[in-house]
XYZ file of N, CA and C in Angstrom:
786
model
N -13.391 10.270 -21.696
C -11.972 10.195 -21.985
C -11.310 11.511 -21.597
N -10.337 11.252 -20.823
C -9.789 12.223 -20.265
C -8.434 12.248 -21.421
N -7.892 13.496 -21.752
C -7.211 13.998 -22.597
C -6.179 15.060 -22.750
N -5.092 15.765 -22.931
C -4.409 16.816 -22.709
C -3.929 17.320 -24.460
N -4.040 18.791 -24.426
C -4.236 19.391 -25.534
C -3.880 20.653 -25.562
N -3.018 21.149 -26.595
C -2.364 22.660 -26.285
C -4.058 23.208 -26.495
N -3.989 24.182 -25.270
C -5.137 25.006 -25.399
C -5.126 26.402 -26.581
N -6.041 26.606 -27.300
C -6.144 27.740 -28.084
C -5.804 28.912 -27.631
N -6.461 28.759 -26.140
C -6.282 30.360 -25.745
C -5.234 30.620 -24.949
N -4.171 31.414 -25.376
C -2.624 31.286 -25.586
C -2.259 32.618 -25.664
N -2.567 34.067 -24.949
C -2.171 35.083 -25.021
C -0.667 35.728 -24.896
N -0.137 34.754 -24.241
C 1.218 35.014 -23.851
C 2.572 34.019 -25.115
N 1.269 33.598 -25.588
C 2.510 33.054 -26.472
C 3.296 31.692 -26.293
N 3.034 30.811 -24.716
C 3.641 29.987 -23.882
C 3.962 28.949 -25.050
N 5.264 28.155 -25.064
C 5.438 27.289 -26.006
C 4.823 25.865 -25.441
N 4.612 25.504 -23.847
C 3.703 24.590 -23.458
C 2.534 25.422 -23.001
N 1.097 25.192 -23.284
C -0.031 25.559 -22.882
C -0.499 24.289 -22.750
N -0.841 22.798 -22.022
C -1.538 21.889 -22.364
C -2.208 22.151 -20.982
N -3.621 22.031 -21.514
C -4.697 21.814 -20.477
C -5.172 20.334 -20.442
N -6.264 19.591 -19.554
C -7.126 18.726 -19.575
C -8.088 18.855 -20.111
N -8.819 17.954 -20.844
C -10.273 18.491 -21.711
C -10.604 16.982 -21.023
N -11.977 16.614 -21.501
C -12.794 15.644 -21.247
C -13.694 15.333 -22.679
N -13.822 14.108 -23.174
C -14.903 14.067 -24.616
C -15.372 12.942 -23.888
N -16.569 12.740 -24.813
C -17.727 11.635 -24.571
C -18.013 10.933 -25.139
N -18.145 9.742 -25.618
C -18.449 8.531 -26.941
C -19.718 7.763 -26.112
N -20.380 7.274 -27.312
C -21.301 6.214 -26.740
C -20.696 4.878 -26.380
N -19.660 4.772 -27.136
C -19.130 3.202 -27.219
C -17.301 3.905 -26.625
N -16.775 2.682 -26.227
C -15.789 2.584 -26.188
C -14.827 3.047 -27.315
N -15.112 2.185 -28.632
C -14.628 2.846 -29.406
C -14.684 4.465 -29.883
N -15.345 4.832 -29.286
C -15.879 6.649 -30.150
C -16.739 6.098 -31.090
N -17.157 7.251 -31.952
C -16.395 8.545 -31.862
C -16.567 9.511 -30.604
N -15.579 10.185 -30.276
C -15.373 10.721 -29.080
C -15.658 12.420 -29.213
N -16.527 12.734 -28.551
C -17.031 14.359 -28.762
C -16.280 15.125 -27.700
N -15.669 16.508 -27.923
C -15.853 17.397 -26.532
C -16.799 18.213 -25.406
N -16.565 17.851 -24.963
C -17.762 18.207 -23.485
C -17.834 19.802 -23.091
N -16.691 20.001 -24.239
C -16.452 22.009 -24.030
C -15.540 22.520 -24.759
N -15.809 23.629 -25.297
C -14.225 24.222 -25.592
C -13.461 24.674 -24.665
N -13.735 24.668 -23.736
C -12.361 24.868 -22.427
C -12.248 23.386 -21.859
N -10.868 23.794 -21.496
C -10.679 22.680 -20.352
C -11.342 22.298 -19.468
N -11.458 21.157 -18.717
C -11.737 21.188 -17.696
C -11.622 21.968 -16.630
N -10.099 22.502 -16.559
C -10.062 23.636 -15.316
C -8.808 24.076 -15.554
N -8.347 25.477 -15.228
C -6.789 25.710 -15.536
C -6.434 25.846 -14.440
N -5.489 25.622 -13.763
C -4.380 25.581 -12.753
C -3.632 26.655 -12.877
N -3.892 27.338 -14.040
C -2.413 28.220 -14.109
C -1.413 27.816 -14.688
N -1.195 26.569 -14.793
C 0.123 25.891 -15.343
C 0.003 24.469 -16.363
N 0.980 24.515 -17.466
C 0.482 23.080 -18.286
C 0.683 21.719 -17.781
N -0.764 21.420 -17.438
C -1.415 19.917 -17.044
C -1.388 18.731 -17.711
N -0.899 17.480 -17.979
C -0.798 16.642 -18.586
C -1.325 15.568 -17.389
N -1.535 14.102 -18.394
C -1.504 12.769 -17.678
C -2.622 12.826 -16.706
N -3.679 13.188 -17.432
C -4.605 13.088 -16.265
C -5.537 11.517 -16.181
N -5.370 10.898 -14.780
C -6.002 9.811 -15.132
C -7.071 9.995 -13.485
N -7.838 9.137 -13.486
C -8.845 9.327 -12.706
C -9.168 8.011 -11.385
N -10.086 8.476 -10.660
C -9.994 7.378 -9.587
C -11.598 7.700 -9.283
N -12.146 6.355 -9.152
C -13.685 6.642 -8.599
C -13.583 6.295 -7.258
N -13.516 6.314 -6.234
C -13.646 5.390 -5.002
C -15.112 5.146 -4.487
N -14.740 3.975 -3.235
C -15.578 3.514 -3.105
C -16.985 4.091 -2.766
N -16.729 5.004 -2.466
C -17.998 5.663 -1.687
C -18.598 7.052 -3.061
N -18.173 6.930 -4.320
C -18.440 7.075 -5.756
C -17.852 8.594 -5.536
N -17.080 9.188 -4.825
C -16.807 10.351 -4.847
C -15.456 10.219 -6.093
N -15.017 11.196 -7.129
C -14.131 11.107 -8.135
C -12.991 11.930 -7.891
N -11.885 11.328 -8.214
C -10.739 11.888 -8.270
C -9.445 12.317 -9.158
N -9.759 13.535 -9.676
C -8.511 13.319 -10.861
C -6.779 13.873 -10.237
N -6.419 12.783 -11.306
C -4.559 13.005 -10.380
C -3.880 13.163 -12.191
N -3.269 14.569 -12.048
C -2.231 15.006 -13.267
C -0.858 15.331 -12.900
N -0.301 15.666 -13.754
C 1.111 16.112 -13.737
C 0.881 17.749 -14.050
N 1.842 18.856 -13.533
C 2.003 19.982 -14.041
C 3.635 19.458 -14.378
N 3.471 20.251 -15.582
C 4.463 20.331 -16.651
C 6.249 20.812 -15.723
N 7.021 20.440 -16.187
C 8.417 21.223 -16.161
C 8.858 22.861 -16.411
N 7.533 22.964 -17.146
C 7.970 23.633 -18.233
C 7.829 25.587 -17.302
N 8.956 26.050 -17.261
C 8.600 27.388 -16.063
C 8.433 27.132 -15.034
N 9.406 25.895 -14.489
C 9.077 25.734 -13.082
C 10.432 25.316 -12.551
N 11.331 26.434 -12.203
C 12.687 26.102 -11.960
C 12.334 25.907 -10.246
N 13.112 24.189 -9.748
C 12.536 24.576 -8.167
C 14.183 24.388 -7.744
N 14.172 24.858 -6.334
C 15.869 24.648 -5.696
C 15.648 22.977 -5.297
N 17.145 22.953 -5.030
C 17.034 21.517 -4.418
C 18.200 21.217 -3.876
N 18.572 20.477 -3.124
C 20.385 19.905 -3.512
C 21.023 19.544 -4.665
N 20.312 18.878 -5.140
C 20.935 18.278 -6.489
C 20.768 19.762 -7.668
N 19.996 20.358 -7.668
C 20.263 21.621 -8.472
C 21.069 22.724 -8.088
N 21.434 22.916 -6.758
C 22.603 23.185 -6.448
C 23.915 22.870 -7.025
N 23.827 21.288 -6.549
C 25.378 20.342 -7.313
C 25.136 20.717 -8.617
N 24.329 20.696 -9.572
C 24.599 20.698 -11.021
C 24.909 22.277 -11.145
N 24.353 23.389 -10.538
C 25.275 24.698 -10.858
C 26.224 24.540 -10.246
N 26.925 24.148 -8.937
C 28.317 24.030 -8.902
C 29.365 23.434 -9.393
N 28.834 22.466 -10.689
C 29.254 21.509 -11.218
C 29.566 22.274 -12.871
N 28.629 23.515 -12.707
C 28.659 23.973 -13.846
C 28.081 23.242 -15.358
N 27.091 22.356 -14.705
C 26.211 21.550 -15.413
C 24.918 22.474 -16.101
N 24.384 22.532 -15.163
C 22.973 23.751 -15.842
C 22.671 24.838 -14.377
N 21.927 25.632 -14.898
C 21.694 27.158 -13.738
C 20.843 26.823 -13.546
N 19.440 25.967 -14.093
C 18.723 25.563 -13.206
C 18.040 24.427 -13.395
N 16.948 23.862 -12.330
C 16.159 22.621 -12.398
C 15.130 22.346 -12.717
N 14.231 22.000 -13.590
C 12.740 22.784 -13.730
C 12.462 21.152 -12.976
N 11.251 21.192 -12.510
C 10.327 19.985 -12.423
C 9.098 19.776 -12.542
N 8.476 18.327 -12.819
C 6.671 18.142 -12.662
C 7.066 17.792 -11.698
N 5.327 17.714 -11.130
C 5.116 17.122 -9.679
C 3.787 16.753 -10.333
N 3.085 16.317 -9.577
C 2.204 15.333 -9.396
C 0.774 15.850 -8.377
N -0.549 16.187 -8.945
C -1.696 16.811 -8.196
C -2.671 16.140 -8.135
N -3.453 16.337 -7.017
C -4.953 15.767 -7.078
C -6.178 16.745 -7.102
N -7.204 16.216 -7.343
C -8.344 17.056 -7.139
C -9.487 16.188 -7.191
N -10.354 16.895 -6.396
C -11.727 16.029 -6.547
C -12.586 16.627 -7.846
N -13.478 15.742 -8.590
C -13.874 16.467 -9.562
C -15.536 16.370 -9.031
N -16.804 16.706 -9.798
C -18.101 17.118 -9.431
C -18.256 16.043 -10.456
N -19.583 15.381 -10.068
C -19.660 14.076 -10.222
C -20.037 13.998 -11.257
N -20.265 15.181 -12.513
C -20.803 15.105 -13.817
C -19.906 15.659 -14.488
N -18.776 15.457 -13.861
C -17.001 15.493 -14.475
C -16.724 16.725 -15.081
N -18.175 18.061 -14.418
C -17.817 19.334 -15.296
C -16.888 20.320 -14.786
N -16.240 20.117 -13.500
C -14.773 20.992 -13.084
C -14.634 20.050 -11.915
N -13.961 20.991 -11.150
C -12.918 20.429 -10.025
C -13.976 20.876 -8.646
N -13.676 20.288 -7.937
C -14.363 20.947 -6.469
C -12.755 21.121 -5.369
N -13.070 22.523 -5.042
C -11.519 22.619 -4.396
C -10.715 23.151 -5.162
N -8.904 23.617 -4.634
C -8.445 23.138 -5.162
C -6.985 22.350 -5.311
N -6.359 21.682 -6.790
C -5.353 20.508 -6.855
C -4.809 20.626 -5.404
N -4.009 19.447 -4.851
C -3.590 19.564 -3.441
C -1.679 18.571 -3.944
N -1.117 19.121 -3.608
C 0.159 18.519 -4.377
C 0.449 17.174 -3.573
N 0.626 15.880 -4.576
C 0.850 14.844 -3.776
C 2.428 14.307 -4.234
N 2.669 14.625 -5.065
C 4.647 13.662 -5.135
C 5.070 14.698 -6.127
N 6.289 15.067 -5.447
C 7.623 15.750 -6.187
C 9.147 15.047 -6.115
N 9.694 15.509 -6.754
C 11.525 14.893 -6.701
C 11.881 15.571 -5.417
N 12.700 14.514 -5.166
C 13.139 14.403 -3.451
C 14.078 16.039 -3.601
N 14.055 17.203 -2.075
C 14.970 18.258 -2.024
C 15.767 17.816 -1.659
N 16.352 16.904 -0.903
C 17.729 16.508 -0.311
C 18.420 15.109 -0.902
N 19.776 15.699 -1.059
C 20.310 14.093 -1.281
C 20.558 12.883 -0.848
N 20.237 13.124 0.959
C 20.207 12.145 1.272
C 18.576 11.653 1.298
N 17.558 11.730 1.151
C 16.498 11.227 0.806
C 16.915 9.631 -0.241
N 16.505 8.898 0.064
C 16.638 7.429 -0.759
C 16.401 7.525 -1.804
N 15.138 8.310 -2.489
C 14.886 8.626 -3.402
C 15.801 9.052 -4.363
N 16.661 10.011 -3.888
C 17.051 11.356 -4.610
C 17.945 10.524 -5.810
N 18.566 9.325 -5.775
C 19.591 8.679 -6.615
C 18.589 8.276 -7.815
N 17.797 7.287 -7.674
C 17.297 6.984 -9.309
C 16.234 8.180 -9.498
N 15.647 9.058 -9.060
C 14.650 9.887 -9.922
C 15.733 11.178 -9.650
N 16.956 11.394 -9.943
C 18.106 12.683 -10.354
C 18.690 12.661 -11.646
N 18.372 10.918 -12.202
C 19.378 10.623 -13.089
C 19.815 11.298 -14.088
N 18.416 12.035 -14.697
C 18.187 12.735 -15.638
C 19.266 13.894 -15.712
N 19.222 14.344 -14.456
C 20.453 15.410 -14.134
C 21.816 15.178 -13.908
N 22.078 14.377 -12.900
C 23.543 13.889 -12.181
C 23.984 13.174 -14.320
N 23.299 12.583 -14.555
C 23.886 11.817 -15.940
C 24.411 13.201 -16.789
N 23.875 14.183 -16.577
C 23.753 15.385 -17.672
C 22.983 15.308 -18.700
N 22.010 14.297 -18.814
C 20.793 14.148 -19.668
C 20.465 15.519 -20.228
N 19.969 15.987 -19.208
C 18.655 17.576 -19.700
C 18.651 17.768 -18.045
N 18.240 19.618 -18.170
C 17.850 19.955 -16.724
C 16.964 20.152 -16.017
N 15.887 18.841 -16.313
C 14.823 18.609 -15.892
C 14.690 17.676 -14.524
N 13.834 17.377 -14.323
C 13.345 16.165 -12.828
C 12.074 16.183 -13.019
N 11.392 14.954 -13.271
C 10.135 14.653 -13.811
C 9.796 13.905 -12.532
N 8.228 13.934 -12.249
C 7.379 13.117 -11.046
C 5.879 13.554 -11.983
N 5.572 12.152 -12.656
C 4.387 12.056 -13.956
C 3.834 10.712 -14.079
N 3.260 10.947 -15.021
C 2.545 9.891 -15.385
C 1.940 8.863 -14.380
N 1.302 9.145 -13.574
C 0.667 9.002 -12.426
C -0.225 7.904 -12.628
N -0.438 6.958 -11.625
C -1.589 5.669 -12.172
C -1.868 5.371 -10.450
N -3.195 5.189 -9.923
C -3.960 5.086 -8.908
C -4.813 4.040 -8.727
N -4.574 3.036 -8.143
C -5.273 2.524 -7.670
C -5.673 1.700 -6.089
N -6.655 1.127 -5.846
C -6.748 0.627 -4.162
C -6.859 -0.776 -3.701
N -5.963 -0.957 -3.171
C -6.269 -2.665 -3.047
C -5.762 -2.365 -1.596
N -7.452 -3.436 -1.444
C -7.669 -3.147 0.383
C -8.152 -2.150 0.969
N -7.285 -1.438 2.121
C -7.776 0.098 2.693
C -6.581 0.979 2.306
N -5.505 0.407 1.419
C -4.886 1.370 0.701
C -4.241 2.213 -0.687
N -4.013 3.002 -0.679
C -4.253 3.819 -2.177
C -2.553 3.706 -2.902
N -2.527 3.236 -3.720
C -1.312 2.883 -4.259
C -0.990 4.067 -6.011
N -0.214 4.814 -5.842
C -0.015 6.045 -6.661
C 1.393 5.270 -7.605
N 1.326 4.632 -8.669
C 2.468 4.791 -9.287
C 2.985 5.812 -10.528
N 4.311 6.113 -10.306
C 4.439 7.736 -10.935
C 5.590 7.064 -11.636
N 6.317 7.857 -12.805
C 7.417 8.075 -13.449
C 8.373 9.194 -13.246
N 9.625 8.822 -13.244
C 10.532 9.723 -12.864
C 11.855 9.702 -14.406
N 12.541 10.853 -14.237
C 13.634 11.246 -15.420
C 12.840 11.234 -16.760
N 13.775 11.637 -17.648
C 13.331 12.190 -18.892
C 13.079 11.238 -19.535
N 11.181 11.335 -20.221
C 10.266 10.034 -20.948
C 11.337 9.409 -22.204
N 12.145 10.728 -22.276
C 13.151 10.267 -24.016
C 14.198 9.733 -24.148
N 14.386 9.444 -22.553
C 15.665 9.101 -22.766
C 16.020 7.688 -21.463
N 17.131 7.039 -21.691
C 17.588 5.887 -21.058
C 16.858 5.479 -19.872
N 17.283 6.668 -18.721
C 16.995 6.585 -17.072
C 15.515 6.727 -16.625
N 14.313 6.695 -17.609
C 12.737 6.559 -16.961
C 12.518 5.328 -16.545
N 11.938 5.568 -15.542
C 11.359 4.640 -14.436
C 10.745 5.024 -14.051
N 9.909 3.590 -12.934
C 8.739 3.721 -11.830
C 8.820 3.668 -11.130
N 8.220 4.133 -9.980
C 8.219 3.627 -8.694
C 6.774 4.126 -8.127
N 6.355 4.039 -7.122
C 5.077 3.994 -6.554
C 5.441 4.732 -4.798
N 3.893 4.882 -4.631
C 3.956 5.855 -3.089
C 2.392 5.025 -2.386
N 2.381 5.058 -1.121
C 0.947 4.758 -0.965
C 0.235 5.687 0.262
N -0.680 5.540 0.278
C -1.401 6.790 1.553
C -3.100 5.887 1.472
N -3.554 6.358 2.392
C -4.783 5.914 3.094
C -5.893 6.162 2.667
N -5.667 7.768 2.183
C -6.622 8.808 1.861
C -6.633 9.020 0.016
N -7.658 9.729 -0.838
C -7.147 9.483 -1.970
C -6.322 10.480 -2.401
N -6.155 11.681 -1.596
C -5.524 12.972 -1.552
C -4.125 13.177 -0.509
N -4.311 11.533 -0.428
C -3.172 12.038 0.443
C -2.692 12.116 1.706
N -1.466 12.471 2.280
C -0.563 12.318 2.252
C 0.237 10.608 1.624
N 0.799 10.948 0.399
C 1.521 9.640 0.000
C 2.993 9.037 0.188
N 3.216 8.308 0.636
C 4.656 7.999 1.251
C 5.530 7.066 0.047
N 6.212 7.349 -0.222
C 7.413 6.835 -1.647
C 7.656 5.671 -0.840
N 7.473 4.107 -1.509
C 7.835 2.814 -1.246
C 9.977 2.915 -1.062
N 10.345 2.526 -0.480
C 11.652 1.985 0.094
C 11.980 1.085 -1.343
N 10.890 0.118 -1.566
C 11.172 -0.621 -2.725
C 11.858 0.117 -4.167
N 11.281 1.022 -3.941
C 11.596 2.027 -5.181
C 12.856 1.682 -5.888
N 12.807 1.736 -7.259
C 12.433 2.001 -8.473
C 12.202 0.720 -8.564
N 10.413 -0.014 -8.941
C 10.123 -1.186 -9.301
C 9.898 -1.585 -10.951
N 10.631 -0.783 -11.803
C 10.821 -1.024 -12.915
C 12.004 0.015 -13.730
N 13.256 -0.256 -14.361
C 13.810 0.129 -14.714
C 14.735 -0.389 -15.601
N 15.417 0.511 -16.493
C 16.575 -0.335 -17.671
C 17.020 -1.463 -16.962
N 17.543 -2.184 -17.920
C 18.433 -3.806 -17.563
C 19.244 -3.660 -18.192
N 19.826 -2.950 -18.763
C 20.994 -3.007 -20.022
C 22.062 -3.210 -19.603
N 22.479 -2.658 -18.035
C 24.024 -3.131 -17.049
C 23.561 -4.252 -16.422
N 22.514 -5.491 -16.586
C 22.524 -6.797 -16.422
C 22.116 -7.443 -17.262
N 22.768 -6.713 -18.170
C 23.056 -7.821 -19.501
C 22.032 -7.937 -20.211
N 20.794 -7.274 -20.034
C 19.435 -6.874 -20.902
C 19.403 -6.331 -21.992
N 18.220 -5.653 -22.426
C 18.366 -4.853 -23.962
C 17.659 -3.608 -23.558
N 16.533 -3.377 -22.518
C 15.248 -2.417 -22.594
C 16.437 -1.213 -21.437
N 15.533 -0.285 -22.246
C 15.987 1.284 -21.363
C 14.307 1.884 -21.581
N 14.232 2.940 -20.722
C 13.602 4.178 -20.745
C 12.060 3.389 -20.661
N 11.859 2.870 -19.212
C 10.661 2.064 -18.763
C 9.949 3.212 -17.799
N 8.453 3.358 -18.502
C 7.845 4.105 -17.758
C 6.341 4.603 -17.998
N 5.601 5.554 -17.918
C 4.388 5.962 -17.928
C 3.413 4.879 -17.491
N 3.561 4.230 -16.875
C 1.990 2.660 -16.523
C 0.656 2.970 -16.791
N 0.175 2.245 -16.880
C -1.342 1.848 -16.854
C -1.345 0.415 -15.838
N -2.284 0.451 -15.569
C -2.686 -0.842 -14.898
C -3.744 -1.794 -15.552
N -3.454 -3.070 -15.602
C -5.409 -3.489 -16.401
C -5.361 -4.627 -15.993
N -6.265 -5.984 -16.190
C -6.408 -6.816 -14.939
C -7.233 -8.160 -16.199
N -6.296 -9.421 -15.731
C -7.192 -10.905 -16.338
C -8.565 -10.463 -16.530
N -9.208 -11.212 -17.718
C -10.801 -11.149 -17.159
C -11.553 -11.915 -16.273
N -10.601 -12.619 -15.419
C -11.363 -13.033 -14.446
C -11.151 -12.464 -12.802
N -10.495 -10.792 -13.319
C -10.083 -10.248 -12.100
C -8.954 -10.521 -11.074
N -8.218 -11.740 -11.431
C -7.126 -11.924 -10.622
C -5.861 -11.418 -10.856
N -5.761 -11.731 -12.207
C -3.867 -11.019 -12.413
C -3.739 -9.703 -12.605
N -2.953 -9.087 -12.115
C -2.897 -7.443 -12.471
C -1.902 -7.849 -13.378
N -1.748 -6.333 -14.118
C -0.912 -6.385 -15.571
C -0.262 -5.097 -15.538
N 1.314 -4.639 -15.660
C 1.253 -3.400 -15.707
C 1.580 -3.188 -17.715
N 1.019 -2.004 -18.025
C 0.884 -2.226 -19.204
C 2.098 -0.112 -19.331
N 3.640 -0.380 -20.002
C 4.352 0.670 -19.644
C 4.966 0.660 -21.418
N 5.638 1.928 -21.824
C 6.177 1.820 -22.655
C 7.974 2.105 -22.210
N 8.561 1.531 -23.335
C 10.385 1.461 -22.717
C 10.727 1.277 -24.767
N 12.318 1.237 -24.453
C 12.790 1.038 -25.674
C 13.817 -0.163 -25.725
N 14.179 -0.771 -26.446
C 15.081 -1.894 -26.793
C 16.605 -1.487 -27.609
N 17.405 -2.399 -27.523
C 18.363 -2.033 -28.583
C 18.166 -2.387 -29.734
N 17.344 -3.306 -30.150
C 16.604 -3.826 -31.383
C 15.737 -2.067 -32.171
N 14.535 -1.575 -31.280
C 13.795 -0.842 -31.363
C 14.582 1.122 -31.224
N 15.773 0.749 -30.815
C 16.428 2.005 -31.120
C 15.463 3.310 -30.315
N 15.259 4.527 -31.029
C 14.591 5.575 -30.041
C 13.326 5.539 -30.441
N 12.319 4.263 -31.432
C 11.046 4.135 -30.870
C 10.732 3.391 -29.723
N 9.229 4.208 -29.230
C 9.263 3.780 -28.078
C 8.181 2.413 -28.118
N 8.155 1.584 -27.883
C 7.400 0.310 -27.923
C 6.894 -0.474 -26.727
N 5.536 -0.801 -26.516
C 4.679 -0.654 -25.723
C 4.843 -2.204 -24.838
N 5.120 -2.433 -23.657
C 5.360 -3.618 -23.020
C 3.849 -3.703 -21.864
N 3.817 -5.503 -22.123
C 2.823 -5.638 -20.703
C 3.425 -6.607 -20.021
N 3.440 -6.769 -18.656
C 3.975 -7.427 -17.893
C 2.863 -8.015 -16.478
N 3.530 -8.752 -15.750
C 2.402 -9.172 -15.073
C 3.357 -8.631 -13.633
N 2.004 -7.971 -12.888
C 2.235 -7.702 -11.884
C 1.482 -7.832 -10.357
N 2.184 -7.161 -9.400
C 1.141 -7.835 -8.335
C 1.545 -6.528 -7.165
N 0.962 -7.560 -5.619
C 1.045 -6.610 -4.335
C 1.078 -8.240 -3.453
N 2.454 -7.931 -3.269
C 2.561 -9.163 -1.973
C 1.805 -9.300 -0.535
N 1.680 -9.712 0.350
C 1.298 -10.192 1.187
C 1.416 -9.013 2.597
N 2.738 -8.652 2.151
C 3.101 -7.271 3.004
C 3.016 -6.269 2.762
N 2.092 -5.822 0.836
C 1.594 -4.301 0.396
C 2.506 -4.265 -0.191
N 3.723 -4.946 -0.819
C 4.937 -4.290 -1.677
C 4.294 -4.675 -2.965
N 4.289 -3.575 -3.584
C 4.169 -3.704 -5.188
C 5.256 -4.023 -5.961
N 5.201 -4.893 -6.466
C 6.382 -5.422 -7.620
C 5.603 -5.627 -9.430
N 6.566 -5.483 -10.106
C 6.219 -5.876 -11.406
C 7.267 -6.639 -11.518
N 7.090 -7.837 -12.764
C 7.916 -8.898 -13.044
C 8.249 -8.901 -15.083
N 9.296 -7.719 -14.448
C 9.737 -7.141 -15.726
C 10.932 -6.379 -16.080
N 11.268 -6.046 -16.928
C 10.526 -5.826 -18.306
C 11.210 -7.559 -18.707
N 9.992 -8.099 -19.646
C 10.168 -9.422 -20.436
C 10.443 -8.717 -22.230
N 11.388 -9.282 -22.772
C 11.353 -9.568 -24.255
C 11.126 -10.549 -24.625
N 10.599 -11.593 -23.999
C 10.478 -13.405 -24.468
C 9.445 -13.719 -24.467
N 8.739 -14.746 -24.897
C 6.782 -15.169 -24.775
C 6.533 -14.806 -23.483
N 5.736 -14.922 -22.882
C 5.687 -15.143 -21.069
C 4.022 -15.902 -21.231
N 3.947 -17.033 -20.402
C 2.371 -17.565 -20.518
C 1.525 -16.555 -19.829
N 0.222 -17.000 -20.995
C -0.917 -16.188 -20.175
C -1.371 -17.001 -18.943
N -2.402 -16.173 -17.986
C -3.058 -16.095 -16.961
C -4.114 -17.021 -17.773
């Protein structure tokens, strides 16, 4: 079980320190032990969302987020918001890979950066993962919560964008060949987001997991979002999802109503 945890050793005082740790259980259920008192590996910077990828040829791959947190980057859109007299600056996550050593005790290499928030405004992107900012939310830009997987000969990365707390989180996805990369942001983009201006109830759709029928056919994306019923808890949705015929990933969501099983 891969895990993120303010680290103890904290000389500077940092109000985010979260590293990656790793614990071990016999069973699924736990109980779940640590594999160390250090992290897995420090980067230098606080690591969250680490989820993992085995591929085919059993080599391992872990993909995290580095934090917002001390990481003011330029951009266009952080431009517009100081000329706007909105905020002085932009912090952002981005999104890393690394290969790990096959007895999951560090990294081999190192992280290689695979998705950040778009620098230019005209990038397609730059409109739903800014929201957080252009709205005046907070002066952040999030690219997190990262989920990997391969169907076929290609590698499908879905990430979360804008602030987890608030209205404008969403998904969207990137795909690349390699498991490191280079990943290209789908056109489709944002394949899950509020409905509330079509007459819906859910806001603030995001972080995925993926998990699958037990007979291997239906994919499922499994995300948390909020309702107007559910107010600012956040409450956990599964939906059924897929990859069409032409590689476009879609989810068929967010549902508040029964939906039949698979």
């Amino acid at each position: 079980m891969f895990f993120s945890a303010d680290w103890r050793e904290n000389p500077t005082n940092e109000l985010e320190n979260f590293r990656i740790g790793v614990a071990v259980a016999d069973k699924p259920t736990g109980p779940f032990k640590e594999v160390s008192d250090r992290p897995l590996f420090d980067p230098g910077y606080p690591a969250i969302d680490g989820n993992l990828l085995q591929d085919a040829d059993g080599r391992l791959y872990l993909y995290f987020s580095r934090c917002c947190y001390k990481h003011p980057v330029e951009s266009e859109v952080a431009t517009w918001a100081r000329e706007k007299g909105m905020f002085n600056e932009i912090e952002e996550s981005w999104i890393y890979g690394v290969e790990l050593k096959p007895d999951l005790s560090g990294i081999i290499g190192e992280p290689v950066l695979i998705l950040r928030p778009p620098v230019t405004n005209e990038d397609p992107q730059a409109e739903w993962e800014s929201r957080s900012v252009t709205s005046g939310e907070v002066n952040r830009r999030w690219t997190e919560g990262s989920y990997i997987f391969k169907k076929g000969d290609t590698y499908y990365m879905m990430y979360s964008a804008n602030y987890f707390g608030g209205k404008n989180y969403a998904v969207g996805y990137a795909t690349a060949k390699q498991p490191l990369g280079p990943f290209v942001k789908s056109a489709n983009n944002p394949v899950l987001q509020k409905n509330v201006e079509k007459g819906g109830t859910v806001t603030g759709t995001g972080h995925n997991s993926v998990t699958y029928s037990k007979d291997g056919k239906q994919m499922y994306c499994v995300y948390h979002d909020r309702t107007t019923s559910t107010g600012e808890e956040r409450v956990v949705f599964i939906d059924k999802m897929g990859v069409d015929d032409k590689g476009n990933l879609y989810v068929e969501g967010s549902t508040t109503t029964p939906q039949n099983m698979h």
